[in-house]
Coordinates of C-alpha atoms and ligand atoms in Angstrom, one line a residue:
X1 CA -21.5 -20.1 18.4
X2 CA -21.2 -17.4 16.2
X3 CA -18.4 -16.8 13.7
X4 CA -16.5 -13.8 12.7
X5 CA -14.6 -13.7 9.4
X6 CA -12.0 -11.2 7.9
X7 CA -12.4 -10.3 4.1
X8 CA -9.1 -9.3 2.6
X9 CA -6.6 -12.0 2.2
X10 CA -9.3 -14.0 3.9
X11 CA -12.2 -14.5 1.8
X12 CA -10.8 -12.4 -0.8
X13 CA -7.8 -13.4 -2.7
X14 CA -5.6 -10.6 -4.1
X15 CA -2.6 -13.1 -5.4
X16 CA -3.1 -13.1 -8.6
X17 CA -4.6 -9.3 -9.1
X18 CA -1.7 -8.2 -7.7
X19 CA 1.0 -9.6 -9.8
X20 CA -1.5 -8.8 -12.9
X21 CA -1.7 -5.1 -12.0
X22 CA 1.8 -4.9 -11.7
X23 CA 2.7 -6.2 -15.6
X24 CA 0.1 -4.3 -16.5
X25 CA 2.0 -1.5 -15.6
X26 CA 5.0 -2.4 -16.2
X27 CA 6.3 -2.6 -12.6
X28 CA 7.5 -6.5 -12.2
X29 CA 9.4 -9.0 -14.0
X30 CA 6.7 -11.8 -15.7
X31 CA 9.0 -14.6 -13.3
X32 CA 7.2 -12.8 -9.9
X33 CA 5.2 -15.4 -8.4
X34 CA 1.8 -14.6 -8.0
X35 CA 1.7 -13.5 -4.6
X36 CA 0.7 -9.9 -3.2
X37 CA 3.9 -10.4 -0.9
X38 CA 6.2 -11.2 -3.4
X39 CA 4.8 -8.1 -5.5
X40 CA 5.2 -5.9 -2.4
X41 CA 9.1 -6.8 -2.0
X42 CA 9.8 -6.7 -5.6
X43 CA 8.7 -3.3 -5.7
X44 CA 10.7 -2.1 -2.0
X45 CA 13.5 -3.4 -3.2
X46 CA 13.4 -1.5 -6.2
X47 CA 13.0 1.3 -4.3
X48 CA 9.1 1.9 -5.5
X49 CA 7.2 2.5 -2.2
X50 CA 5.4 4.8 -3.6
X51 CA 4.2 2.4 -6.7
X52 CA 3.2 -0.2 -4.1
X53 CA 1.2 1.9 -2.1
X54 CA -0.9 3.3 -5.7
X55 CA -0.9 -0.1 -6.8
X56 CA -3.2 -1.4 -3.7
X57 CA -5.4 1.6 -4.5
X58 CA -5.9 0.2 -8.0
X59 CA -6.3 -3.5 -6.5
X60 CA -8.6 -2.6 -3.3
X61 CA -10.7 0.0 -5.5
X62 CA -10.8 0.2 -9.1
X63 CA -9.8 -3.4 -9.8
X64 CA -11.3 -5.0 -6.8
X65 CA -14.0 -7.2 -9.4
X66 CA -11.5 -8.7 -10.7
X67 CA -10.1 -10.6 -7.7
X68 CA -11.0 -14.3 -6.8
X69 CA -12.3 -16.1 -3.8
X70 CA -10.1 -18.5 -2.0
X71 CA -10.8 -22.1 -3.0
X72 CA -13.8 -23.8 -1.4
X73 CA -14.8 -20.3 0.9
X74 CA -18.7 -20.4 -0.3
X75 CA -19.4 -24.3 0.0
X76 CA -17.8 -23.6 3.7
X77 CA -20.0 -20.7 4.3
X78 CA -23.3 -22.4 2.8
X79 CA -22.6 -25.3 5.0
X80 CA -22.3 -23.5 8.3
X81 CA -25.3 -21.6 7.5
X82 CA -27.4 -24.9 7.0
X83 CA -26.2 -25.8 10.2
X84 CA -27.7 -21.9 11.8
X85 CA -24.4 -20.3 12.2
X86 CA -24.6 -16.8 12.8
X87 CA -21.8 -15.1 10.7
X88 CA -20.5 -11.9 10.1
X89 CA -17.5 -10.2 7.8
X90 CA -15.7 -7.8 10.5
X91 CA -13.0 -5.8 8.2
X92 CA -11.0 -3.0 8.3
X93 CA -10.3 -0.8 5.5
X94 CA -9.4 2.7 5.3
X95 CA -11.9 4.4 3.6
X96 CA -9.7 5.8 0.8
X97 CA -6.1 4.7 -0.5
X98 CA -3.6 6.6 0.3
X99 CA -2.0 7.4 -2.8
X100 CA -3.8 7.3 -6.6
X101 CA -7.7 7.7 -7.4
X102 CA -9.6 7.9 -4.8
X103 CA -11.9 5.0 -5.1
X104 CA -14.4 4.3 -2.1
X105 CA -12.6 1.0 -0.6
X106 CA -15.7 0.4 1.7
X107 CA -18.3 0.3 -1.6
X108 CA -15.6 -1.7 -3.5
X109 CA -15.5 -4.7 -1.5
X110 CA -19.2 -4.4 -1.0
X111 CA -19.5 -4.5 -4.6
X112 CA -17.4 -7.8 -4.6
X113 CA -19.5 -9.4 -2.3
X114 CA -22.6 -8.9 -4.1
X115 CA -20.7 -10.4 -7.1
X116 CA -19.9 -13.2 -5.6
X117 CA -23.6 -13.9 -4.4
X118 CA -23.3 -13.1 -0.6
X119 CA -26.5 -11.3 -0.5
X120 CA -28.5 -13.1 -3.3
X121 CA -31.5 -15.4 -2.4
X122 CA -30.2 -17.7 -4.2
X123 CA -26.8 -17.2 -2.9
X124 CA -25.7 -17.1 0.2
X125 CA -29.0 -14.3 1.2
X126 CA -26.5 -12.6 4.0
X127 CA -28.2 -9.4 5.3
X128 CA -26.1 -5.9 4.1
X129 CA -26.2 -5.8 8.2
X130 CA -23.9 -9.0 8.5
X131 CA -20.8 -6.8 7.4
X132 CA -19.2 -4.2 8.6
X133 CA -16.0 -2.3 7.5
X134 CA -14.6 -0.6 10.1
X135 CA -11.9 2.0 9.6
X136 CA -9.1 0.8 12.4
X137 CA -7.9 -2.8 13.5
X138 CA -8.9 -1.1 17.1
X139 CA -12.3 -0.6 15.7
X140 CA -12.8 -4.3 14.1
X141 CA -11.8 -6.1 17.0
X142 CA -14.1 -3.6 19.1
X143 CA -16.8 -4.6 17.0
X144 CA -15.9 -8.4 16.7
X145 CA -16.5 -8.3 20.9
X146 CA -19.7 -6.1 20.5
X147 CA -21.1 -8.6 18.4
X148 CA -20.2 -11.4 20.6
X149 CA -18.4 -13.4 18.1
X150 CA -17.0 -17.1 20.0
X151 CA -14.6 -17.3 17.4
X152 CA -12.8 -15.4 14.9
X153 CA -11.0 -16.3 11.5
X154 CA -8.3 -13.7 10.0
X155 CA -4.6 -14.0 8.2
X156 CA -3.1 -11.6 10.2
X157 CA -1.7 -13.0 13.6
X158 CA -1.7 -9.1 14.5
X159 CA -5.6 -8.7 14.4
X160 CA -6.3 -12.5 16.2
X161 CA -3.7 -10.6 19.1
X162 CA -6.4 -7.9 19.7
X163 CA -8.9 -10.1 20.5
X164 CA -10.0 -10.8 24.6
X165 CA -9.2 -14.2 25.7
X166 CA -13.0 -15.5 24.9
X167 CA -12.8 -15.5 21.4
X168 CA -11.4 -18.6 19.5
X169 CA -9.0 -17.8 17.5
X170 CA -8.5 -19.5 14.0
X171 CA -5.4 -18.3 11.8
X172 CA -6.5 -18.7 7.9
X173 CA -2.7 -19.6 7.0
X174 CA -3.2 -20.8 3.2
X175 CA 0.4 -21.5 2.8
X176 CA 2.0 -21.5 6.3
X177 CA 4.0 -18.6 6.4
X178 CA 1.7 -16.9 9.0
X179 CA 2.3 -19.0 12.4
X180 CA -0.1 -19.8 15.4
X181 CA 0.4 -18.8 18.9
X182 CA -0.3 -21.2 21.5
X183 CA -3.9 -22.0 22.1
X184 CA -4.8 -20.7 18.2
X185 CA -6.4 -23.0 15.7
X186 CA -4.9 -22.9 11.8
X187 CA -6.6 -23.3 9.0
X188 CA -5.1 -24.1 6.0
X189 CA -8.0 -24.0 3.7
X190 CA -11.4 -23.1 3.7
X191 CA -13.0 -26.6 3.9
X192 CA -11.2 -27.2 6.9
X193 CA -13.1 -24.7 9.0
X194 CA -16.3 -26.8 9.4
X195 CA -14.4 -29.4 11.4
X196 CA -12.8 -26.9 13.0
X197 CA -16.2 -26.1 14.2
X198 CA -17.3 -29.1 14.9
X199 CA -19.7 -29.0 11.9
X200 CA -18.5 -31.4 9.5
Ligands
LIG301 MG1 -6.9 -9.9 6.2

């Protein structure tokens, strides 16, 4: 076995940040839920493309610290790696945003990780050289086979469609929007993914 993991909206959660960035600029009503999504549509419908696109500059990059883990994501990662599972993050990020400051998105999320312990000893002591951000969803999905990941975990059923029949496919679906295809596993929250490994 050895397991591949996406980072944003995966082990990253940008709810929250999002709506936050958004009233801090003034750009949403305080009744927007705290969801990236529902940021994201407010702002289309108002005709603020542009504002959305800055604003995930701002989130990714400059404010990227500020964003929390999903629920229960570390004890599920300590527990698989008591049990010797190799794991990797396989993102893809551009490398800059698009609009806005240009804040290195690649450095960004690798300074979240080391905030949130990934590569302390007393952490979870990953290796730098068990992530990789690659710069296309081609790219990732090429590296996800390269590394011979047997199964894969990522909120977008897009990026689990890349991947070659051998990989298991788990769908991280935290509120069941995003639906399976036939033969996919879901997972709903992080402590489920153990027993979807059959390490409970
Ligand atoms: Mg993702």
């Amino acid at each position: 076995m050895r397991l591949g993991l996406d980072f944003d909206n995966t082990l990253i959660s940008y709810d929250q940040l999002f709506r936050q960035a958004a009233l801090d600029q003034g750009l949403i009503p305080a009744s927007t839920p705290p969801q990236k999504n529902a940021v994201r549509d407010y702002l289309r419908q108002v005709g603020q493309e542009d504002a959305w696109t800055r604003l995930q500059g701002e989130v990714y990059g400059g404010r990227i610290l500020e964003a929390a883990p999903y629920p229960g994501m570390r004890e599920a990662l300590r527990l698989l790696a008591a049990r010797a599972v190799p794991m990797h993050i396989v993102s893809h990020k551009t490398r800059y945003p698009f609009l806005g400051e240009q804040h290195d998105l690649h450095a960004a999320a690798r300074r979240w990780l080391e905030q949130e312990g990934f590569h302390a000893p007393d952490g979870l002591n990953w290796s730098p050289e068990q992530v990789f951000f690659e710069l296309t969803k081609d790219a990732k999905a090429q590296r996800i086979v390269d590394l011979g990941c047997t199964h894969y975990v990522d909120d977008l059923p897009e990026i689990l469609d890349l991947l070659p029949d051998q990989v298991e496919k788990i769908l991280f679906s935290p509120d069941g929007i995003a639906q399976p295809k036939p033969g996919w596993r879901v997972m709903r929250a992080w402590s489920e993914l153990p027993g979807l490994l059959g390490h409970v």
